[in-house]
Amino acid sequence: MDFASLSTISRLLSNREISSRELTQHYLDRISQKDASINAFIHVAGELAIARANEIDERRTKGHSLGLLAGIPIAIKDIFCTHDMPTTCGSRMLKDYLSPFDAEVIRRIRSADMVILGKTNLDEFAMGGSTETGFTGPCHNPWNVESTSGGSSGGSAACIASGMAPVSIGTDTGGSIRQPAAYCGVCGLKPTYGRVSRYGLIAYASSLDQAGPFGQTVEDLALLLQVIAGHDAKDSTSLSLPMPDYAAAFMESPKKMRVGMVPSHLESPGVDREIRQHLKNTIDIFRNLGHEIVELDMPHQQYAIPTYYIVAPSEASSNLSRYDGAHYGFRAPLSRTEIGDESPLVAMYKHSRSLGLGMEVKRRIMLGTYTLSAGYYDAYYLKALKVRRLIRNDYDAAFQKVDVIVGPTTPSTAFQLGEKLNDPVQMYLEDLFTVGANLAGIPAISIPSGLHSNGLPIGIQLQAAPLAEDKLLAVAHAYHREIDYQPSIAP
Ligand code: GLN
């Protein structure tokens, strides 16, 4: 069953060659065998999953109509609200939180009759690039357990790479789907901002957050996107526009296209040599497929990291102000002596936030509070918004000339666990190639392109104009077909 694509699994299910219960049990067994060494899951919902699988099997037996991906198991990043299992966001602050409602993405997954296996590990409140800061400990890379799985959706990528789930859902604010997908050797897609509802997705940076699918193949991403995308009146930024048939579009062989590339990516000493070589080979493959290669100048790309690291913490400081022990989240017990001369209310806020939130989250709240404060707002936040516009303009100009842009997903392969934990700037620099798509709101995909000589996977990123997910999927699929890409389980 390992690495069967969703369409194969669907066929086996509808031909009754396998039941959803057997399939679900297969993945739960795999989780019991493997997750002690990977730690991809924060919560495994074994009983719920089996009950749900039984229910779907029964409906199938009775000939009832079923959803698009009926009976297929899925893992969910622990940042989506679920009414029947905990939603912790990897934070002590929400350790005991049980949401009274389902996120819209979850509602759609349930109405497609999928089976939720559990909730996956992440960096606390999705702030990070290594899935090391959550309160349940780090997630390990299935290709090398000493290495990071990437982040913040590391659990959602690692569970697929180790065969613990066929597909999963993550979120991407600055690369959190694409970077772990690249590090773990799986496919991951960040859709256009507004394509997938953010309702019930715990907010990190609301103008950048977007949910998306992980899978072994581009086809799996297309099918899952079909399930989760579409307008939702409960999210005011959700786009009310017609949706292509992604599940069909990915197969269309793209006609002669213009493929953009940024020449400095092939030369930069900041990018690993073998990754540059992979990119070069990928460009050659596109050329051989008959596409025209166009060199692009993206002059403001160099400001993407500083811009992102002002915009995202600013929004985070505002979004996370609700976790104060009164409105939401953990409340620290306080003794009279701890309160001292302070107002009891202020002391309660202080202690709850001090104990409930981790280092990186506090760093970003402080940074964001600073950049939004009177006197600094114009110099930092407003300036960052202006540069964000220039970055978007670069992309708009580029998409006048090309259909897609190809480049590396990350400057290096997965780094060691702990390596960058005490050096936030080094950690932030890993987001060099991913944050641009979030700042501009455009769709981007990371697909595996092979292994590095260090044994770790390499990812290639493709970006396209807003709402051109169908094009991205088609190009990515054609590339995989050309290199005869076969998903493989981490050794
Ligand atoms: N690594 C980036 C950050 O730390 C991206 C995180 C994300 O996309 N959620 O903010």
Coordinates of C-alpha atoms and ligand atoms in Angstrom, one line a residue:
M1 CA 0.0 0.0 0.0
D2 CA 3.0 2.3 0.5
F3 CA 3.1 5.0 -2.1
A4 CA 0.0 4.0 -3.9
S5 CA -1.4 7.2 -5.4
L6 CA -4.9 8.5 -4.3
S7 CA -6.4 7.4 -7.6
T8 CA -5.0 3.8 -7.2
I9 CA -6.3 3.7 -3.6
S10 CA -9.7 5.0 -4.7
R11 CA -9.9 2.3 -7.4
L12 CA -9.0 -0.4 -4.9
L13 CA -11.7 0.9 -2.5
S14 CA -14.4 1.1 -5.1
N15 CA -13.6 -2.3 -6.5
R16 CA -13.8 -3.6 -2.9
E17 CA -10.3 -5.0 -3.2
I18 CA -9.6 -3.3 0.1
S19 CA -11.8 -1.7 2.7
S20 CA -11.3 1.7 4.3
R21 CA -11.0 0.0 7.6
E22 CA -8.1 -2.2 6.4
L23 CA -6.5 0.9 4.8
T24 CA -6.9 3.0 7.9
Q25 CA -5.6 0.1 10.1
H26 CA -2.5 -0.1 7.8
Y27 CA -1.6 3.5 8.4
L28 CA -2.3 3.3 12.1
D29 CA 0.0 0.3 12.4
R30 CA 2.6 2.2 10.5
I31 CA 2.3 5.1 12.9
S32 CA 2.7 2.8 15.9
Q33 CA 5.9 1.3 14.3
K34 CA 7.5 4.5 13.1
D35 CA 6.3 7.5 14.9
A36 CA 8.3 6.9 18.1
S37 CA 11.4 7.8 16.0
I38 CA 9.9 10.5 13.8
N39 CA 7.4 12.3 16.1
A40 CA 5.3 13.5 13.2
F41 CA 2.0 13.3 15.2
I42 CA 0.9 15.3 18.1
H43 CA -2.4 13.4 18.4
V44 CA -3.4 10.1 16.8
A45 CA -7.1 9.7 16.6
G46 CA -7.1 5.9 16.1
E47 CA -10.6 5.0 17.5
L48 CA -12.3 7.9 15.7
A49 CA -10.5 7.0 12.4
I50 CA -11.6 3.3 12.6
A51 CA -15.2 4.2 13.5
R52 CA -15.3 6.6 10.5
A53 CA -13.7 4.1 8.2
N54 CA -16.3 1.5 9.2
E55 CA -19.1 4.0 8.6
I56 CA -17.8 4.7 5.1
D57 CA -17.4 1.0 4.3
E58 CA -20.9 0.4 5.4
R59 CA -22.2 3.3 3.2
R60 CA -20.3 1.9 0.3
T61 CA -21.7 -1.6 0.9
K62 CA -25.2 -0.1 0.9
G63 CA -24.5 1.6 -2.4
H64 CA -24.9 5.2 -0.9
S65 CA -23.3 8.0 -2.8
L66 CA -19.8 8.9 -1.5
G67 CA -17.5 11.9 -1.5
L68 CA -14.6 12.4 -3.9
L69 CA -11.9 10.8 -1.7
A70 CA -14.1 8.5 0.3
G71 CA -12.4 6.2 2.7
I72 CA -8.9 7.6 2.2
P73 CA -6.9 8.5 5.3
I74 CA -5.4 11.9 5.8
A75 CA -3.3 13.7 8.4
I76 CA -3.9 17.3 9.4
K77 CA -1.5 20.0 10.7
D78 CA -2.4 20.7 14.3
I79 CA -3.3 24.3 13.5
F80 CA -6.8 23.6 12.1
C81 CA -9.7 23.6 14.5
T82 CA -11.3 20.2 14.9
H83 CA -14.4 19.7 17.1
D84 CA -13.5 16.1 18.0
M85 CA -9.8 16.2 18.7
P86 CA -7.5 18.7 20.4
T87 CA -6.0 21.6 18.5
T88 CA -2.8 22.7 20.2
C89 CA -0.8 24.6 17.5
G90 CA 2.2 23.1 19.2
S91 CA 1.9 25.5 22.1
R92 CA 1.5 25.0 25.8
M93 CA -0.9 28.0 25.5
L94 CA -3.4 25.7 23.7
K95 CA -2.4 22.4 25.3
D96 CA -5.9 21.7 26.5
Y97 CA -7.9 23.4 23.8
L98 CA -10.8 21.6 22.2
S99 CA -12.5 23.7 19.5
P100 CA -16.3 23.8 19.5
F101 CA -16.2 23.9 15.7
D102 CA -14.4 22.5 12.6
A103 CA -12.3 24.7 10.3
E104 CA -13.7 25.0 6.8
V105 CA -10.9 22.9 5.4
I106 CA -11.8 20.2 7.9
R107 CA -15.5 20.4 7.0
R108 CA -14.6 19.9 3.3
I109 CA -12.3 17.0 4.1
R110 CA -15.1 15.4 6.1
S111 CA -17.7 16.0 3.3
A112 CA -15.3 14.3 0.8
D113 CA -15.6 11.3 3.2
M114 CA -11.9 11.2 4.1
V115 CA -10.7 9.6 7.3
I116 CA -8.7 11.9 9.6
L117 CA -5.8 9.9 11.2
G118 CA -4.7 12.7 13.6
K119 CA -3.0 16.0 14.0
T120 CA 0.6 16.6 13.0
N121 CA 3.6 18.3 14.6
L122 CA 4.6 21.9 13.8
D123 CA 6.6 24.8 15.1
E124 CA 4.7 26.6 17.8
F125 CA 2.0 28.7 16.1
A126 CA 3.7 27.8 12.8
M127 CA 6.6 30.2 13.5
G128 CA 9.7 28.4 12.4
G129 CA 11.4 26.4 9.7
S130 CA 12.3 23.2 11.5
T131 CA 9.4 21.8 13.6
E132 CA 11.5 21.9 16.7
T133 CA 9.7 24.5 18.8
G134 CA 6.5 22.8 19.6
F135 CA 5.8 21.6 23.2
T136 CA 5.8 17.9 22.1
G137 CA 9.4 18.0 20.9
P138 CA 11.0 18.0 17.4
C139 CA 9.9 16.1 14.3
H140 CA 12.7 14.1 12.7
N141 CA 13.4 13.8 9.0
P142 CA 12.6 10.2 7.8
W143 CA 15.6 10.3 5.5
N144 CA 17.9 11.0 8.4
V145 CA 16.6 11.2 11.9
E146 CA 19.4 13.6 12.9
S147 CA 18.1 16.1 10.4
T148 CA 15.1 18.5 10.6
S149 CA 11.9 17.7 8.7
G150 CA 11.7 21.4 7.9
G151 CA 8.8 23.5 9.1
S152 CA 6.6 24.7 10.2
S153 CA 4.4 21.9 8.7
G154 CA 7.2 19.3 9.3
G155 CA 4.9 16.6 10.7
S156 CA 2.6 16.8 7.6
A157 CA 5.6 16.3 5.3
A158 CA 7.4 13.6 7.4
C159 CA 4.3 11.5 7.9
I160 CA 4.1 11.1 4.1
A161 CA 7.8 10.5 3.6
S162 CA 7.7 7.7 6.1
G163 CA 4.4 6.1 4.8
M164 CA 2.3 7.0 7.9
A165 CA -0.3 8.8 5.8
P166 CA -1.0 8.9 2.0
V167 CA -1.7 12.7 2.0
S168 CA -1.9 15.5 4.5
I169 CA -2.7 19.2 4.9
G170 CA -0.3 22.0 6.0
T171 CA -0.2 25.7 6.0
D172 CA 2.3 28.1 4.3
T173 CA 2.9 31.6 5.6
G174 CA 6.4 32.0 4.3
G175 CA 7.3 28.5 3.0
S176 CA 5.9 26.1 5.6
I177 CA 4.5 23.7 3.0
R178 CA 7.2 24.0 0.3
Q179 CA 10.3 23.9 2.5
P180 CA 9.3 20.7 4.5
A181 CA 8.1 19.1 1.3
A182 CA 11.6 19.8 -0.2
Y183 CA 13.4 18.5 2.9
C184 CA 11.3 15.3 3.1
G185 CA 11.2 14.5 -0.6
V186 CA 7.4 14.9 -1.1
C187 CA 5.2 17.3 -3.1
G188 CA 3.6 20.3 -1.5
L189 CA 1.5 23.2 -2.9
K190 CA 0.8 26.6 -1.5
P191 CA -2.3 27.9 -3.4
T192 CA -3.1 31.5 -4.3
Y193 CA -4.0 33.6 -1.2
G194 CA -7.7 33.4 -0.9
R195 CA -8.2 30.1 -2.8
V196 CA -8.6 28.0 0.3
S197 CA -10.6 29.2 3.3
R198 CA -8.7 30.3 6.4
Y199 CA -11.8 30.0 8.6
G200 CA -10.8 27.9 11.7
L201 CA -7.1 28.0 10.7
I202 CA -5.4 29.5 13.8
A203 CA -3.9 32.8 12.6
Y204 CA -0.2 33.5 12.5
A205 CA 0.1 36.3 9.8
S206 CA -3.4 36.7 8.3
S207 CA -2.3 38.4 5.1
L208 CA 0.1 35.6 4.3
D209 CA -1.4 32.4 5.7
Q210 CA -2.7 29.8 3.2
A211 CA -3.6 26.1 3.6
G212 CA -2.5 23.5 1.1
P213 CA -2.0 19.9 0.3
F214 CA 1.0 17.5 0.7
G215 CA 1.3 14.2 -1.3
Q216 CA 3.6 11.8 -2.9
T217 CA 2.6 12.8 -6.4
V218 CA 1.4 16.0 -8.2
E219 CA -1.8 14.1 -9.0
D220 CA -2.5 13.7 -5.2
L221 CA -2.1 17.4 -4.7
A222 CA -4.5 18.1 -7.5
L223 CA -7.2 15.8 -6.1
L224 CA -6.8 17.2 -2.6
L225 CA -6.8 20.8 -3.8
Q226 CA -10.1 19.9 -5.6
V227 CA -11.5 19.0 -2.1
I228 CA -10.3 21.9 -0.1
A229 CA -10.4 24.9 -2.5
G230 CA -13.3 27.2 -3.2
H231 CA -15.2 30.2 -1.9
D232 CA -16.2 30.4 1.7
A233 CA -18.4 33.2 3.0
K234 CA -17.0 32.8 6.5
D235 CA -13.6 34.0 5.4
S236 CA -13.7 37.6 4.1
T237 CA -10.5 37.2 2.1
S238 CA -11.8 34.0 0.3
L239 CA -12.0 34.5 -3.4
S240 CA -15.4 34.1 -5.0
L241 CA -14.2 33.0 -8.4
P242 CA -14.9 29.9 -10.6
M243 CA -12.6 27.0 -9.8
P244 CA -11.0 24.9 -12.5
D245 CA -11.2 21.1 -12.4
Y246 CA -7.8 20.6 -10.8
A247 CA -8.3 16.8 -10.8
A248 CA -8.4 16.9 -14.6
A249 CA -6.1 19.9 -15.4
F250 CA -3.0 18.3 -14.0
M251 CA -2.9 15.8 -16.8
E252 CA -3.0 18.2 -19.6
S253 CA 0.3 18.3 -21.3
P254 CA 1.3 22.0 -21.2
K255 CA 1.9 23.4 -24.7
K256 CA 4.9 25.4 -25.5
M257 CA 5.4 27.6 -22.6
R258 CA 7.7 30.4 -21.4
V259 CA 9.6 29.2 -18.3
G260 CA 11.3 31.9 -16.3
M261 CA 14.5 31.5 -14.3
V262 CA 16.6 33.9 -12.3
P263 CA 20.2 33.5 -13.5
S264 CA 21.7 34.3 -10.1
H265 CA 20.1 31.1 -8.7
L266 CA 22.6 29.1 -10.8
E267 CA 25.6 31.0 -9.6
S268 CA 24.9 32.1 -6.1
P269 CA 27.5 30.6 -3.6
G270 CA 24.7 30.8 -1.0
V271 CA 22.9 28.0 -2.8
D272 CA 24.3 24.4 -2.4
R273 CA 26.3 23.4 -5.5
E274 CA 24.3 20.2 -6.1
I275 CA 21.0 22.0 -5.8
R276 CA 22.3 24.5 -8.4
Q277 CA 23.2 21.5 -10.7
H278 CA 19.7 20.0 -10.2
L279 CA 18.2 23.3 -11.1
K280 CA 20.3 23.4 -14.2
N281 CA 19.2 19.9 -15.2
T282 CA 15.6 20.8 -14.6
I283 CA 15.9 23.9 -16.8
D284 CA 17.4 21.6 -19.5
I285 CA 14.5 19.2 -19.2
F286 CA 12.0 22.1 -19.7
R287 CA 14.0 23.2 -22.7
N288 CA 13.9 19.7 -24.1
L289 CA 10.2 19.5 -23.5
G290 CA 9.9 22.4 -26.0
H291 CA 9.5 25.2 -23.6
E292 CA 11.2 28.5 -24.1
I293 CA 13.6 29.5 -21.2
V294 CA 13.4 33.2 -20.3
E295 CA 15.9 34.9 -18.0
L296 CA 14.2 37.2 -15.4
D297 CA 15.4 40.1 -13.4
M298 CA 13.6 40.3 -10.0
P299 CA 15.3 43.3 -8.5
H300 CA 13.4 43.4 -5.2
Q301 CA 13.7 39.7 -4.4
Q302 CA 16.7 40.5 -2.2
Y303 CA 14.4 42.4 0.2
A304 CA 11.9 39.5 0.5
I305 CA 13.4 38.2 3.8
P306 CA 13.6 41.5 5.7
T307 CA 10.2 42.5 4.4
Y308 CA 8.6 39.2 5.5
Y309 CA 10.3 39.3 8.9
I310 CA 8.6 42.7 9.5
V311 CA 5.2 42.0 8.1
A312 CA 4.8 38.5 9.6
P313 CA 5.8 39.3 13.2
S314 CA 3.7 42.5 13.1
E315 CA 0.6 40.5 12.2
A316 CA 1.6 37.8 14.7
S317 CA 1.9 40.3 17.6
S318 CA -1.7 41.4 16.9
N319 CA -3.1 37.9 16.3
L320 CA -1.5 36.4 19.4
S321 CA -2.7 39.1 21.7
R322 CA -5.8 37.0 22.3
Y323 CA -3.8 34.4 24.2
D324 CA -3.7 36.1 27.6
G325 CA -5.2 33.6 30.0
A326 CA -8.5 35.4 30.0
H327 CA -9.8 35.4 26.4
Y328 CA -8.1 32.3 25.3
G329 CA -5.5 29.8 26.4
F330 CA -3.5 28.7 29.4
R331 CA -3.9 30.7 32.6
A332 CA -1.0 30.6 35.1
P333 CA -2.0 29.9 38.7
L334 CA -0.7 32.8 40.8
S335 CA 0.1 33.1 44.5
R336 CA -0.2 36.4 46.5
T337 CA 3.6 36.7 46.6
E338 CA 3.8 36.3 42.8
I339 CA 1.3 39.1 42.3
G340 CA 3.2 41.3 44.7
D341 CA 2.4 45.0 44.2
E342 CA 1.2 44.5 40.7
S343 CA -2.5 44.6 39.6
P344 CA -3.7 41.0 39.8
L345 CA -5.0 41.2 36.2
V346 CA -1.7 42.4 34.8
A347 CA 0.2 39.8 36.8
M348 CA -2.1 37.1 35.4
Y349 CA -1.5 38.3 31.8
K350 CA 2.2 38.4 32.3
H351 CA 2.6 35.0 33.9
S352 CA 0.2 33.3 31.6
R353 CA 2.0 34.6 28.5
S354 CA 5.5 34.1 30.0
L355 CA 4.8 30.4 30.8
G356 CA 2.4 29.6 28.0
L357 CA 4.5 30.8 25.0
G358 CA 7.9 29.7 23.8
M359 CA 11.0 31.6 23.0
E360 CA 10.6 32.1 19.2
V361 CA 6.9 33.1 19.6
K362 CA 7.8 35.7 22.2
R363 CA 10.7 37.0 20.1
R364 CA 8.2 37.6 17.2
I365 CA 5.6 39.2 19.4
M366 CA 8.2 41.6 20.8
L367 CA 9.5 42.3 17.3
G368 CA 6.0 42.9 15.9
T369 CA 4.9 45.0 18.8
Y370 CA 8.0 47.2 18.2
T371 CA 7.5 47.5 14.4
L372 CA 3.8 48.5 15.0
S373 CA 4.4 51.0 17.8
A374 CA 4.0 54.7 17.3
G375 CA 7.2 56.2 16.1
Y376 CA 8.4 53.0 14.5
Y377 CA 5.4 52.1 12.4
D378 CA 6.3 54.3 9.5
A379 CA 10.0 53.4 9.6
Y380 CA 9.4 49.6 9.6
Y381 CA 5.8 48.3 9.1
L382 CA 4.7 50.9 6.5
K383 CA 8.1 50.7 4.7
A384 CA 7.8 46.9 4.6
L385 CA 4.3 47.2 3.1
K386 CA 5.7 49.4 0.3
V387 CA 8.5 47.0 -0.4
R388 CA 6.0 44.2 -0.4
R389 CA 4.2 46.0 -3.2
L390 CA 7.4 46.3 -5.2
I391 CA 8.0 42.6 -4.8
R392 CA 4.5 41.9 -6.1
N393 CA 5.2 44.3 -9.0
D394 CA 8.3 42.2 -9.9
Y395 CA 6.2 39.1 -10.1
D396 CA 3.4 40.9 -12.1
A397 CA 6.1 42.1 -14.6
A398 CA 7.6 38.6 -14.7
F399 CA 4.2 36.9 -15.5
Q400 CA 3.8 39.3 -18.4
K401 CA 6.8 37.5 -19.9
V402 CA 6.6 33.9 -18.6
D403 CA 4.0 31.3 -17.6
V404 CA 5.9 29.8 -14.7
I405 CA 9.1 30.6 -12.8
V406 CA 11.4 27.7 -11.9
G407 CA 14.0 27.8 -9.1
P408 CA 15.2 26.1 -6.0
T409 CA 12.8 25.6 -3.1
T410 CA 15.6 25.9 -0.5
P411 CA 19.3 27.0 -0.5
S412 CA 20.4 23.7 1.1
T413 CA 19.1 20.2 2.0
A414 CA 17.7 19.6 5.5
F415 CA 20.0 20.9 8.2
Q416 CA 20.7 19.2 11.5
L417 CA 18.3 19.3 14.3
G418 CA 19.4 21.9 16.8
E419 CA 21.8 23.5 14.3
K420 CA 20.0 26.8 13.8
L421 CA 17.8 26.8 16.9
N422 CA 19.9 29.4 18.6
D423 CA 20.6 31.4 15.5
P424 CA 17.3 32.8 14.3
V425 CA 18.8 34.8 11.5
Q426 CA 20.4 31.6 10.0
M427 CA 17.0 29.9 10.4
Y428 CA 15.2 32.8 8.6
L429 CA 17.6 32.7 5.7
E430 CA 16.4 29.2 4.8
D431 CA 13.2 31.0 3.6
L432 CA 15.0 32.9 0.9
F433 CA 13.2 31.4 -2.0
T434 CA 9.8 30.8 -0.4
V435 CA 8.6 34.0 1.2
G436 CA 8.3 35.9 -2.1
A437 CA 5.2 33.9 -3.1
N438 CA 3.5 34.6 0.2
L439 CA 4.3 38.3 0.0
A440 CA 2.9 38.4 -3.6
G441 CA 0.0 36.0 -2.8
I442 CA 0.8 33.8 -5.8
P443 CA 0.7 30.0 -6.0
A444 CA 3.9 27.9 -5.7
I445 CA 4.7 24.2 -5.6
S446 CA 7.7 22.2 -4.4
I447 CA 8.4 18.9 -6.1
P448 CA 11.1 16.4 -5.4
S449 CA 13.8 16.3 -8.1
G450 CA 16.1 13.6 -6.7
L451 CA 18.6 13.0 -4.0
H452 CA 21.7 14.9 -2.9
S453 CA 25.0 13.0 -2.5
N454 CA 24.4 13.4 1.3
G455 CA 21.4 11.2 0.9
L456 CA 18.8 13.9 1.5
P457 CA 16.1 15.0 -1.0
I458 CA 16.2 18.1 -3.2
G459 CA 13.2 20.1 -4.0
I460 CA 12.4 22.3 -7.1
Q461 CA 10.0 25.2 -6.8
L462 CA 7.6 26.4 -9.5
Q463 CA 5.7 29.6 -9.1
A464 CA 2.9 31.0 -11.3
A465 CA 0.5 34.0 -11.6
P466 CA -2.4 34.2 -9.1
L467 CA -5.0 31.4 -9.6
A468 CA -2.8 29.5 -12.1
E469 CA -2.6 26.4 -9.8
D470 CA -3.9 24.3 -12.7
K471 CA -0.9 25.4 -14.8
L472 CA 1.5 24.7 -12.0
L473 CA 0.2 21.2 -11.5
A474 CA 0.3 20.5 -15.2
V475 CA 3.9 21.6 -15.5
A476 CA 5.0 19.8 -12.4
H477 CA 3.3 16.6 -13.5
A478 CA 4.9 16.8 -17.0
Y479 CA 8.3 17.3 -15.4
H480 CA 7.9 14.2 -13.1
R481 CA 6.7 12.2 -16.1
E482 CA 9.8 13.2 -18.0
I483 CA 12.2 12.3 -15.3
D484 CA 10.1 9.1 -14.6
Y485 CA 9.8 10.2 -11.0
Q486 CA 8.8 7.3 -8.7
P487 CA 7.9 8.1 -5.1
S488 CA 10.0 6.2 -2.7
I489 CA 9.8 5.6 1.0
A490 CA 12.6 7.0 3.2
P491 CA 15.0 4.1 4.0
Ligands
GLN1 N1 9.8 29.8 8.3 C1 8.9 30.8 8.1 C2 8.7 31.5 9.5 O1 9.4 31.1 10.4 C3 7.7 30.4 7.5 C4 6.7 29.8 8.5 C5 5.4 29.4 7.9 O2 5.2 29.4 6.6 N2 4.4 29.2 8.7 O3 7.9 32.3 9.6

